[in-house]
Short mmCIF file of C-alpha atoms and ligand atoms in Angstrom, two decimals:
data_model
loop_
_atom_site.label_atom_id
_atom_site.label_comp_id
_atom_site.label_asym_id
_atom_site.label_seq_id
_atom_site.Cartn_x
_atom_site.Cartn_y
_atom_site.Cartn_z
CA UNK A 1 -175.69 -140.35 -122.92
CA UNK A 2 -173.22 -137.50 -123.45
CA UNK A 3 -173.79 -134.56 -121.13
CA UNK A 4 -175.03 -131.43 -122.83
CA UNK A 5 -172.87 -128.36 -122.77
CA UNK A 6 -173.17 -124.77 -123.95
CA UNK A 7 -172.41 -124.65 -127.68
CA UNK A 8 -168.80 -123.90 -128.74
CA UNK A 9 -168.16 -120.16 -128.63
CA UNK A 10 -171.06 -119.49 -126.25
CA UNK A 11 -170.93 -119.42 -122.46
CA UNK A 12 -172.95 -118.97 -119.34
CA UNK A 13 -172.33 -115.85 -117.31
CA UNK A 14 -172.66 -116.65 -113.65
CA UNK A 15 -172.74 -114.61 -110.46
CA UNK A 16 -170.67 -112.91 -109.15
CA UNK A 17 -169.34 -112.02 -112.65
CA UNK A 18 -172.81 -110.92 -113.78
CA UNK A 19 -172.66 -108.16 -111.15
CA UNK A 20 -169.76 -106.71 -113.13
CA UNK A 21 -171.76 -106.93 -116.37
CA UNK A 22 -174.62 -105.09 -114.70
CA UNK A 23 -172.29 -102.42 -113.37
CA UNK A 24 -170.80 -101.87 -116.83
CA UNK A 25 -174.24 -101.58 -118.39
CA UNK A 26 -175.47 -99.21 -115.66
CA UNK A 27 -172.41 -96.98 -116.11
CA UNK A 28 -172.88 -96.98 -119.90
CA UNK A 29 -176.57 -96.08 -119.57
CA UNK A 30 -175.75 -93.26 -117.15
CA UNK A 31 -173.08 -91.80 -119.44
CA UNK A 32 -175.31 -92.11 -122.53
CA UNK A 33 -178.08 -90.29 -120.64
CA UNK A 34 -175.70 -87.40 -119.87
CA UNK A 35 -174.99 -87.04 -123.59
CA UNK A 36 -178.74 -87.26 -124.29
CA UNK A 37 -178.75 -90.59 -126.13
CA UNK A 38 -181.88 -92.79 -126.09
CA UNK A 39 -181.99 -96.59 -126.22
CA UNK A 40 -183.04 -98.68 -129.21
CA UNK A 41 -183.77 -102.43 -129.14
CA UNK A 42 -183.80 -104.02 -132.57
CA UNK A 43 -184.63 -107.69 -133.30
CA UNK A 44 -181.90 -110.30 -132.87
CA UNK A 45 -182.48 -111.61 -136.40
CA UNK A 46 -182.97 -109.73 -139.62
CA UNK A 47 -183.36 -110.35 -143.34
CA UNK A 48 -179.97 -111.62 -144.56
CA UNK A 49 -179.83 -109.03 -147.32
CA UNK A 50 -179.63 -106.24 -144.70
CA UNK A 51 -176.15 -107.44 -143.74
CA UNK A 52 -175.14 -108.38 -147.28
CA UNK A 53 -175.90 -104.82 -148.41
CA UNK A 54 -175.16 -102.96 -145.19
CA UNK A 55 -171.96 -104.64 -143.98
CA UNK A 56 -170.67 -105.71 -147.40
CA UNK A 57 -170.49 -109.07 -149.23
CA UNK A 58 -166.69 -108.91 -149.30
CA UNK A 59 -166.23 -108.65 -145.54
CA UNK A 60 -165.22 -111.62 -143.38
CA UNK A 61 -168.40 -111.18 -141.39
CA UNK A 62 -170.75 -111.59 -144.35
CA UNK A 63 -168.65 -113.99 -146.40
CA UNK A 64 -168.04 -116.57 -143.68
CA UNK A 65 -169.18 -115.69 -140.17
CA UNK A 66 -172.95 -115.28 -140.23
CA UNK A 67 -175.54 -117.67 -138.78
CA UNK A 68 -177.98 -117.79 -141.66
CA UNK A 69 -180.90 -120.10 -142.31
CA UNK A 70 -183.84 -120.49 -144.60
CA UNK A 71 -187.02 -119.58 -142.79
CA UNK A 72 -189.69 -121.57 -144.60
CA UNK A 73 -193.10 -120.06 -145.26
CA UNK A 74 -195.73 -121.44 -142.87
CA UNK A 75 -198.74 -119.99 -144.67
CA UNK A 76 -199.59 -118.93 -148.19
CA UNK A 77 -199.43 -115.31 -147.11
CA UNK A 78 -195.80 -115.74 -146.10
CA UNK A 79 -192.76 -116.15 -148.23
CA UNK A 80 -189.70 -118.22 -147.58
CA UNK A 81 -186.84 -115.94 -146.69
CA UNK A 82 -183.23 -116.05 -145.63
CA UNK A 83 -182.69 -114.81 -142.09
CA UNK A 84 -179.51 -114.09 -140.14
CA UNK A 85 -178.66 -113.68 -136.46
CA UNK A 86 -177.32 -110.16 -136.27
CA UNK A 87 -173.49 -110.09 -136.42
CA UNK A 88 -173.48 -106.39 -135.51
CA UNK A 89 -176.11 -103.77 -134.73
CA UNK A 90 -175.39 -100.71 -136.87
CA UNK A 91 -177.16 -102.10 -139.95
CA UNK A 92 -180.23 -102.89 -137.81
CA UNK A 93 -180.24 -99.38 -136.32
CA UNK A 94 -180.03 -97.78 -139.75
CA UNK A 95 -182.78 -100.11 -141.03
CA UNK A 96 -184.98 -98.97 -138.13
CA UNK A 97 -184.07 -95.32 -138.83
CA UNK A 98 -185.28 -95.75 -142.41
CA UNK A 99 -188.34 -97.86 -141.52
CA UNK A 100 -189.60 -95.37 -138.91
CA UNK A 101 -188.66 -92.35 -141.03
CA UNK A 102 -186.66 -90.89 -138.18
CA UNK A 103 -184.98 -88.57 -140.67
CA UNK A 104 -188.32 -86.80 -141.18
CA UNK A 105 -187.96 -85.25 -137.72
CA UNK A 106 -185.11 -83.17 -139.12
CA UNK A 107 -183.22 -83.87 -135.87
CA UNK A 108 -180.04 -85.75 -135.20
CA UNK A 109 -180.84 -89.20 -133.84
CA UNK A 110 -178.63 -90.18 -130.91
CA UNK A 111 -179.24 -93.82 -130.17
CA UNK A 112 -177.55 -96.54 -128.14
CA UNK A 113 -177.99 -100.29 -127.82
CA UNK A 114 -176.79 -103.09 -125.57
CA UNK A 115 -177.18 -106.69 -126.63
CA UNK A 116 -175.90 -109.96 -128.04
CA UNK A 117 -174.33 -110.34 -131.50
CA UNK A 118 -173.41 -113.56 -133.29
CA UNK A 119 -170.40 -114.41 -135.45
CA UNK A 120 -169.04 -117.83 -136.39
CA UNK A 121 -165.43 -116.95 -135.65
CA UNK A 122 -162.76 -119.27 -134.27
CA UNK A 123 -163.34 -118.99 -130.52
CA UNK A 124 -160.48 -117.91 -128.27
CA UNK A 125 -160.03 -115.70 -125.23
CA UNK A 126 -161.92 -112.48 -125.90
CA UNK A 127 -163.51 -113.86 -129.05
CA UNK A 128 -166.81 -115.71 -128.86
CA UNK A 129 -169.56 -116.76 -131.23
CA UNK A 130 -172.15 -115.04 -129.06
CA UNK A 131 -170.84 -111.84 -127.55
CA UNK A 132 -172.35 -108.62 -126.32
CA UNK A 133 -171.85 -105.16 -127.71
CA UNK A 134 -172.61 -101.77 -126.23
CA UNK A 135 -172.85 -99.31 -129.10
CA UNK A 136 -174.18 -95.94 -130.11
CA UNK A 137 -174.96 -94.10 -133.32
CA UNK A 138 -175.43 -90.43 -134.18
CA UNK A 139 -177.13 -90.04 -137.54
CA UNK A 140 -179.56 -87.80 -139.36
CA UNK A 141 -180.13 -85.62 -142.37
CA UNK A 142 -177.25 -83.43 -143.48
CA UNK A 143 -179.36 -80.36 -142.54
CA UNK A 144 -179.14 -81.48 -138.90
CA UNK A 145 -175.35 -81.32 -139.01
CA UNK A 146 -174.80 -85.07 -139.14
CA UNK A 147 -171.63 -84.68 -141.21
CA UNK A 148 -169.99 -82.25 -138.82
CA UNK A 149 -166.56 -83.30 -137.51
CA UNK A 150 -167.74 -82.08 -134.11
CA UNK A 151 -170.05 -85.10 -133.95
CA UNK A 152 -167.03 -87.41 -134.43
CA UNK A 153 -165.06 -85.62 -131.74
CA UNK A 154 -168.02 -85.62 -129.35
CA UNK A 155 -168.53 -89.38 -129.75
CA UNK A 156 -164.80 -89.98 -129.14
CA UNK A 157 -164.80 -87.70 -126.10
CA UNK A 158 -167.87 -89.58 -124.76
CA UNK A 159 -166.01 -92.87 -125.18
CA UNK A 160 -162.98 -91.55 -123.31
CA UNK A 161 -165.31 -90.47 -120.49
CA UNK A 162 -167.12 -93.81 -120.45
CA UNK A 163 -163.91 -95.88 -120.31
CA UNK A 164 -162.56 -93.62 -117.55
CA UNK A 165 -165.76 -93.99 -115.53
CA UNK A 166 -165.70 -97.76 -115.97
CA UNK A 167 -162.23 -97.74 -114.40
CA UNK A 168 -160.45 -98.96 -117.56
CA UNK A 169 -157.03 -97.41 -117.09
CA UNK A 170 -154.50 -97.42 -119.90
CA UNK A 171 -156.74 -97.37 -122.99
CA UNK A 172 -155.28 -96.15 -126.27
CA UNK A 173 -157.33 -94.38 -128.95
CA UNK A 174 -156.11 -95.13 -132.48
CA UNK A 175 -157.49 -92.91 -135.18
CA UNK A 176 -157.47 -92.75 -138.96
CA UNK A 177 -159.46 -91.37 -141.86
CA UNK A 178 -160.40 -93.67 -144.74
CA UNK A 179 -161.79 -90.71 -146.67
CA UNK A 180 -164.78 -90.65 -149.00
CA UNK A 181 -165.72 -93.51 -151.31
CA UNK A 182 -163.84 -91.68 -154.09
CA UNK A 183 -160.73 -91.24 -151.91
CA UNK A 184 -160.79 -94.92 -151.09
CA UNK A 185 -161.16 -95.90 -154.73
CA UNK A 186 -158.13 -93.73 -155.54
CA UNK A 187 -156.15 -95.24 -152.68
CA UNK A 188 -157.13 -98.76 -153.77
CA UNK A 189 -155.65 -98.00 -157.22
CA UNK A 190 -152.48 -96.59 -155.65
CA UNK A 191 -152.16 -99.65 -153.40
CA UNK A 192 -152.86 -102.08 -156.24
CA UNK A 193 -150.04 -100.53 -158.25
CA UNK A 194 -147.67 -100.46 -155.26
CA UNK A 195 -148.42 -104.12 -154.53
CA UNK A 196 -147.54 -105.40 -158.02
CA UNK A 197 -143.78 -105.69 -157.46
CA UNK A 198 -143.99 -107.04 -153.86
CA UNK A 199 -147.14 -109.14 -153.62
CA UNK A 200 -145.36 -112.28 -154.84
CA UNK A 201 -143.49 -112.37 -151.50
CA UNK A 202 -146.68 -112.04 -149.44
CA UNK A 203 -149.16 -114.55 -147.94
CA UNK A 204 -151.85 -116.15 -150.11
CA UNK A 205 -154.60 -114.05 -148.52
CA UNK A 206 -152.72 -110.86 -149.45
CA UNK A 207 -152.22 -112.14 -152.99
CA UNK A 208 -155.99 -112.53 -153.30
CA UNK A 209 -156.72 -109.19 -151.59
CA UNK A 210 -154.23 -107.38 -153.82
CA UNK A 211 -156.63 -108.12 -156.66
CA UNK A 212 -160.09 -108.03 -155.03
CA UNK A 213 -159.74 -105.39 -152.29
CA UNK A 214 -156.17 -104.09 -151.78
CA UNK A 215 -157.24 -102.04 -148.72
CA UNK A 216 -157.68 -105.28 -146.78
CA UNK A 217 -153.96 -106.03 -147.17
CA UNK A 218 -153.46 -103.50 -144.36
CA UNK A 219 -155.35 -105.86 -141.99
CA UNK A 220 -152.87 -108.71 -142.58
CA UNK A 221 -151.36 -110.08 -139.35
CA UNK A 222 -148.78 -112.46 -140.92
CA UNK A 223 -145.41 -111.41 -139.38
CA UNK A 224 -143.38 -111.88 -142.58
CA UNK A 225 -145.68 -109.48 -144.47
CA UNK A 226 -145.36 -106.64 -141.97
CA UNK A 227 -142.13 -105.01 -143.27
CA UNK A 228 -143.66 -104.94 -146.77
CA UNK A 229 -146.93 -103.44 -145.55
CA UNK A 230 -145.12 -100.77 -143.54
CA UNK A 231 -143.56 -99.45 -146.76
CA UNK A 232 -146.84 -99.20 -148.71
CA UNK A 233 -148.33 -95.76 -149.45
CA UNK A 234 -150.63 -94.41 -146.66
CA UNK A 235 -154.26 -93.43 -147.19
CA UNK A 236 -153.69 -89.94 -145.71
CA UNK A 237 -151.91 -89.04 -148.96
CA UNK A 238 -154.93 -90.04 -151.06
CA UNK A 239 -157.51 -87.91 -149.22
CA UNK A 240 -159.03 -84.96 -151.06
CA UNK A 241 -159.11 -81.48 -149.49
CA UNK A 242 -162.59 -81.90 -147.97
CA UNK A 243 -161.71 -85.21 -146.28
CA UNK A 244 -158.42 -83.78 -145.01
CA UNK A 245 -160.16 -80.71 -143.57
CA UNK A 246 -162.79 -82.91 -141.92
CA UNK A 247 -160.15 -85.07 -140.25
CA UNK A 248 -158.10 -82.05 -139.13
CA UNK A 249 -161.24 -80.59 -137.54
CA UNK A 250 -161.85 -83.84 -135.61
CA UNK A 251 -158.26 -83.77 -134.35
CA UNK A 252 -158.34 -80.13 -133.26
CA UNK A 253 -161.55 -80.66 -131.24
CA UNK A 254 -159.98 -83.67 -129.54
CA UNK A 255 -156.88 -81.60 -128.78
CA UNK A 256 -159.02 -78.85 -127.27
CA UNK A 257 -160.89 -81.34 -125.08
CA UNK A 258 -157.65 -83.02 -124.01
CA UNK A 259 -158.52 -86.46 -125.38
CA UNK A 260 -155.26 -88.26 -126.24
CA UNK A 261 -155.00 -90.28 -129.47
CA UNK A 262 -152.46 -91.80 -131.84
CA UNK A 263 -152.71 -91.89 -135.63
CA UNK A 264 -152.74 -95.34 -137.19
CA UNK A 265 -152.54 -95.28 -140.99
CA UNK A 266 -153.40 -98.97 -141.20
CA UNK A 267 -156.70 -98.72 -139.36
CA UNK A 268 -159.20 -99.40 -142.15
CA UNK A 269 -161.63 -101.60 -140.14
CA UNK A 270 -163.30 -104.80 -141.29
CA UNK A 271 -166.65 -103.37 -142.33
CA UNK A 272 -167.18 -101.92 -145.78
CA UNK A 273 -169.49 -99.09 -144.80
CA UNK A 274 -166.93 -96.82 -143.17
CA UNK A 275 -166.08 -93.38 -144.60
CA UNK A 276 -163.76 -90.72 -143.21
CA UNK A 277 -163.08 -91.12 -139.47
CA UNK A 278 -162.34 -94.65 -138.25
CA UNK A 279 -161.13 -95.51 -134.77
CA UNK A 280 -160.37 -98.22 -132.27
CA UNK A 281 -159.75 -98.14 -128.54
CA UNK A 282 -157.30 -100.84 -127.55
CA UNK A 283 -155.94 -102.17 -124.26
CA UNK A 284 -152.71 -104.06 -123.74
CA UNK A 285 -154.29 -106.18 -120.97
CA UNK A 286 -156.35 -108.04 -123.59
CA UNK A 287 -153.55 -109.88 -125.39
CA UNK A 288 -154.06 -110.83 -129.05
CA UNK A 289 -157.66 -109.64 -129.23
CA UNK A 290 -156.73 -106.17 -127.98
CA UNK A 291 -159.61 -104.09 -129.39
CA UNK A 292 -162.02 -102.84 -126.74
CA UNK A 293 -164.16 -101.15 -129.33
CA UNK A 294 -164.25 -99.95 -132.88
CA UNK A 295 -166.22 -97.52 -134.93
CA UNK A 296 -166.31 -94.79 -137.45
CA UNK A 297 -168.32 -92.72 -139.84
CA UNK A 298 -170.72 -94.31 -142.35
CA UNK A 299 -172.00 -91.51 -144.53
CA UNK A 300 -173.32 -93.80 -147.30
CA UNK A 301 -174.79 -96.67 -145.27
CA UNK A 302 -178.42 -95.53 -145.25
CA UNK A 303 -178.42 -95.14 -149.03
CA UNK A 304 -176.71 -98.52 -149.44
CA UNK A 305 -179.71 -100.18 -147.81
CA UNK A 306 -182.30 -98.16 -149.72
CA UNK A 307 -182.83 -95.18 -147.40
CA UNK A 308 -182.41 -91.43 -147.66
CA UNK A 309 -179.05 -89.75 -147.25
CA UNK A 310 -178.29 -90.01 -143.53
CA UNK A 311 -174.64 -89.55 -142.62
CA UNK A 312 -173.67 -90.91 -139.24
CA UNK A 313 -170.98 -92.01 -136.86
CA UNK A 314 -171.02 -94.79 -134.31
CA UNK A 315 -169.11 -97.44 -132.42
CA UNK A 316 -169.50 -100.86 -130.86
CA UNK A 317 -167.68 -101.93 -127.69
CA UNK A 318 -167.12 -105.56 -126.87
CA UNK A 319 -168.72 -105.91 -123.46
CA UNK A 320 -166.99 -109.28 -122.93
CA UNK A 321 -163.66 -107.49 -123.43
CA UNK A 322 -164.55 -104.70 -120.99
CA UNK A 323 -165.17 -107.43 -118.40
CA UNK A 324 -161.85 -109.17 -119.20
CA UNK A 325 -159.96 -105.88 -118.97
CA UNK A 326 -161.48 -104.95 -115.62
CA UNK A 327 -160.71 -108.42 -114.29
CA UNK A 328 -157.11 -108.13 -115.53
CA UNK A 329 -156.81 -104.72 -113.83
CA UNK A 330 -158.27 -106.26 -110.69
CA UNK A 331 -160.64 -103.34 -110.57
CA UNK A 332 -163.44 -105.65 -109.56
CA UNK A 333 -164.84 -105.00 -106.12
CA UNK A 334 -166.05 -108.06 -104.21
CA UNK A 335 -169.76 -107.72 -103.66
CA UNK A 336 -171.03 -109.14 -100.40
CA UNK A 337 -174.40 -108.84 -98.70
CA UNK A 338 -174.67 -106.24 -95.91
CA UNK A 339 -175.77 -108.87 -93.43
CA UNK A 340 -176.47 -112.57 -92.91
CA UNK A 341 -179.24 -113.34 -90.44
CA UNK A 342 -178.64 -116.49 -88.43
CA UNK A 343 -181.70 -117.77 -86.54
CA UNK A 344 -180.77 -119.82 -83.48
CA UNK A 345 -182.97 -122.89 -83.79
CA UNK A 346 -185.68 -123.75 -86.27
CA UNK A 347 -188.37 -122.08 -84.12
CA UNK A 348 -186.66 -118.73 -84.79
CA UNK A 349 -187.02 -119.07 -88.59
CA UNK A 350 -190.34 -117.17 -88.88
CA UNK A 351 -189.01 -114.24 -86.80
CA UNK A 352 -185.82 -114.25 -88.91
CA UNK A 353 -187.84 -113.98 -92.12
CA UNK A 354 -189.73 -111.03 -90.62
CA UNK A 355 -186.44 -109.34 -89.67
CA UNK A 356 -184.95 -109.97 -93.15
CA UNK A 357 -188.06 -108.45 -94.73
CA UNK A 358 -187.69 -105.35 -92.57
CA UNK A 359 -184.03 -104.87 -93.46
CA UNK A 360 -184.49 -105.59 -97.19
CA UNK A 361 -187.36 -103.12 -97.39
CA UNK A 362 -184.97 -100.55 -95.99
CA UNK A 363 -182.63 -101.20 -98.91
CA UNK A 364 -180.11 -103.53 -97.28
CA UNK A 365 -178.91 -106.64 -99.04
CA UNK A 366 -179.51 -109.57 -96.74
CA UNK A 367 -178.88 -113.32 -96.78
CA UNK A 368 -181.19 -115.41 -94.62
CA UNK A 369 -179.76 -118.50 -92.93
CA UNK A 370 -181.71 -121.37 -91.43
CA UNK A 371 -182.13 -122.20 -87.72
CA UNK A 372 -181.76 -125.91 -88.41
CA UNK A 373 -178.02 -125.35 -88.93
CA UNK A 374 -175.62 -125.08 -86.01
CA UNK A 375 -174.29 -121.60 -85.27
CA UNK A 376 -170.75 -122.60 -86.30
CA UNK A 377 -171.96 -123.58 -89.76
CA UNK A 378 -173.97 -120.34 -90.05
CA UNK A 379 -170.81 -118.38 -89.24
CA UNK A 380 -168.85 -120.21 -91.94
CA UNK A 381 -171.53 -119.59 -94.57
CA UNK A 382 -172.02 -115.96 -93.53
CA UNK A 383 -168.30 -115.25 -93.71
CA UNK A 384 -168.30 -116.20 -97.40
CA UNK A 385 -171.35 -114.25 -98.53
CA UNK A 386 -171.88 -111.30 -96.18
CA UNK A 387 -169.97 -108.57 -94.38
CA UNK A 388 -171.67 -109.23 -91.04
CA UNK A 389 -173.72 -111.81 -89.20
CA UNK A 390 -176.80 -110.90 -87.13
CA UNK A 391 -177.74 -113.51 -84.57
CA UNK A 392 -181.39 -113.93 -83.72
CA UNK A 393 -182.22 -116.23 -80.80
CA UNK A 394 -184.95 -116.33 -78.15
CA UNK A 395 -183.04 -113.84 -75.94
CA UNK A 396 -182.49 -111.37 -78.76
CA UNK A 397 -186.15 -111.53 -79.76
CA UNK A 398 -187.32 -110.92 -76.17
CA UNK A 399 -184.84 -108.16 -75.33
CA UNK A 400 -184.87 -106.48 -78.77
CA UNK A 401 -181.05 -106.33 -78.59
CA UNK A 402 -179.32 -108.14 -81.43
CA UNK A 403 -175.78 -109.45 -81.65
CA UNK A 404 -173.91 -108.32 -84.77
CA UNK A 405 -170.44 -109.47 -85.74
CA UNK A 406 -168.43 -107.64 -88.40
CA UNK A 407 -166.14 -110.06 -90.24
CA UNK A 408 -163.58 -107.53 -91.50
CA UNK A 409 -162.89 -105.93 -88.11
CA UNK A 410 -163.79 -108.95 -85.97
CA UNK A 411 -165.79 -106.73 -83.57
CA UNK A 412 -169.01 -107.93 -81.99
CA UNK A 413 -171.71 -105.37 -81.02
CA UNK A 414 -175.05 -105.34 -79.26
CA UNK A 415 -177.47 -103.30 -81.33
CA UNK A 416 -181.07 -102.36 -80.41
CA UNK A 417 -183.45 -103.52 -83.15
CA UNK A 418 -184.61 -99.95 -83.81
CA UNK A 419 -181.04 -98.93 -84.64
CA UNK A 420 -180.12 -101.98 -86.68
CA UNK A 421 -180.78 -100.48 -90.13
CA UNK A 422 -178.65 -97.40 -89.41
CA UNK A 423 -175.92 -99.60 -87.91
CA UNK A 424 -175.80 -101.92 -90.94
CA UNK A 425 -175.79 -98.99 -93.34
CA UNK A 426 -172.85 -97.44 -91.52
P1 AMP B 1 -166.72 -104.77 -134.87
O1 AMP B 1 -168.24 -104.83 -134.87
O2 AMP B 1 -166.09 -105.92 -135.59
O3 AMP B 1 -166.20 -103.44 -135.25
O4 AMP B 1 -166.29 -105.01 -133.36
C1 AMP B 1 -166.44 -104.03 -132.37
C2 AMP B 1 -165.98 -104.60 -131.05
O5 AMP B 1 -166.78 -105.71 -130.70
C3 AMP B 1 -164.56 -105.16 -131.08
O6 AMP B 1 -163.63 -104.14 -130.84
C4 AMP B 1 -164.59 -106.16 -129.97
O7 AMP B 1 -164.40 -105.53 -128.72
C5 AMP B 1 -166.00 -106.70 -130.03
N1 AMP B 1 -166.07 -107.97 -130.76
C6 AMP B 1 -166.13 -108.17 -132.09
N2 AMP B 1 -166.19 -109.49 -132.38
C7 AMP B 1 -166.16 -110.13 -131.19
C8 AMP B 1 -166.21 -111.51 -130.80
N3 AMP B 1 -166.31 -112.50 -131.69
N4 AMP B 1 -166.16 -111.81 -129.48
C9 AMP B 1 -166.07 -110.82 -128.55
N5 AMP B 1 -166.03 -109.52 -128.86
C10 AMP B 1 -166.08 -109.17 -130.16
#
């Protein structure tokens, strides 16, 4: 019988790597708390139409990457419906905002999430079919100031802080404005016209996009198309005065806060709901899949899925890619237990468990060996998993003086039991 393996595009996360995942999540939660964001946990599957309407039928995600199935009615009171594993979390957050009438509070909602997302993409390094995103959204009624460019700048400044605190050195913030729906429609017309004389020399995907959704031509990665794309008109020239002023205000707040950025006229993002500010943070350590995170404003999303007007801005970071970047930067500290307790002989095992309990209750991380192993073997095991070994034999138990060896320095010390906690914490 063939051995079973994790499904293509999914993987097991094992220790010690999971310690890094936990550290990233703890840092994110701490930073979100400082900016007064609260956590939301939405279901992992939703009605398919949420994504069709919220993310957009035309997008790669909805047109070919979703895990969708027919959920058959099990009782007369139920109806058969199409369900989808969430490919992203913004649509779910906005659905919850509408369902729980969070707009009625009149306040800005500042919400974050951490959790798995699912897309049937071609797996490669940094791209998986189950991956984890850490994201946040700021949305609310216009009266709460949800359209203010200061919200955009604050979210971007928070991201710069978070990446710095995670130890991700060398990130680049790329920024653009895709304007209002009307600006985009105007730009699409401009692009469509500009593409007519050149599209014949472009890839088949671009030939299709030039007709259906010219904006998507800017996403093309085919090398031969790049010189043509570089010469196309830029969206900045199609923005109306209000969209221009909004973007300028975002930039001047970032300048004041000292957050560095570069403008990228081609950054239009793969999701249809974006309006005005769009952004990506990239890192060269990631290779082809170089986006650490992406986001932007979505002033019409709530209405697109049947809710009240609720402008907002948000982002999603690929947690898998944060891990890869930190590993590439070798910013990953080895985590070892504070001590390994080695009982000398099986009869010392009960006393060793009692000692381990004492130390663990005092907050130390402790590995417990087994007196049935020879001391040499205990030393070898301890050296791999802990910073020090504490030897507990008959003599030590009687005298209350324990032998502790520190592996890094090689020094061996005699430590009275009453001082052991302080010594190991030192
Ligand atoms: P998106 O929701 O497409 O804007 O993606 C936001 C971020 O999620 C990206 O910048 C990536 O870091 C991450 N991401 C998206 N798709 C994947 C995937 N298939 N595997 C791993 N990370 C992903």
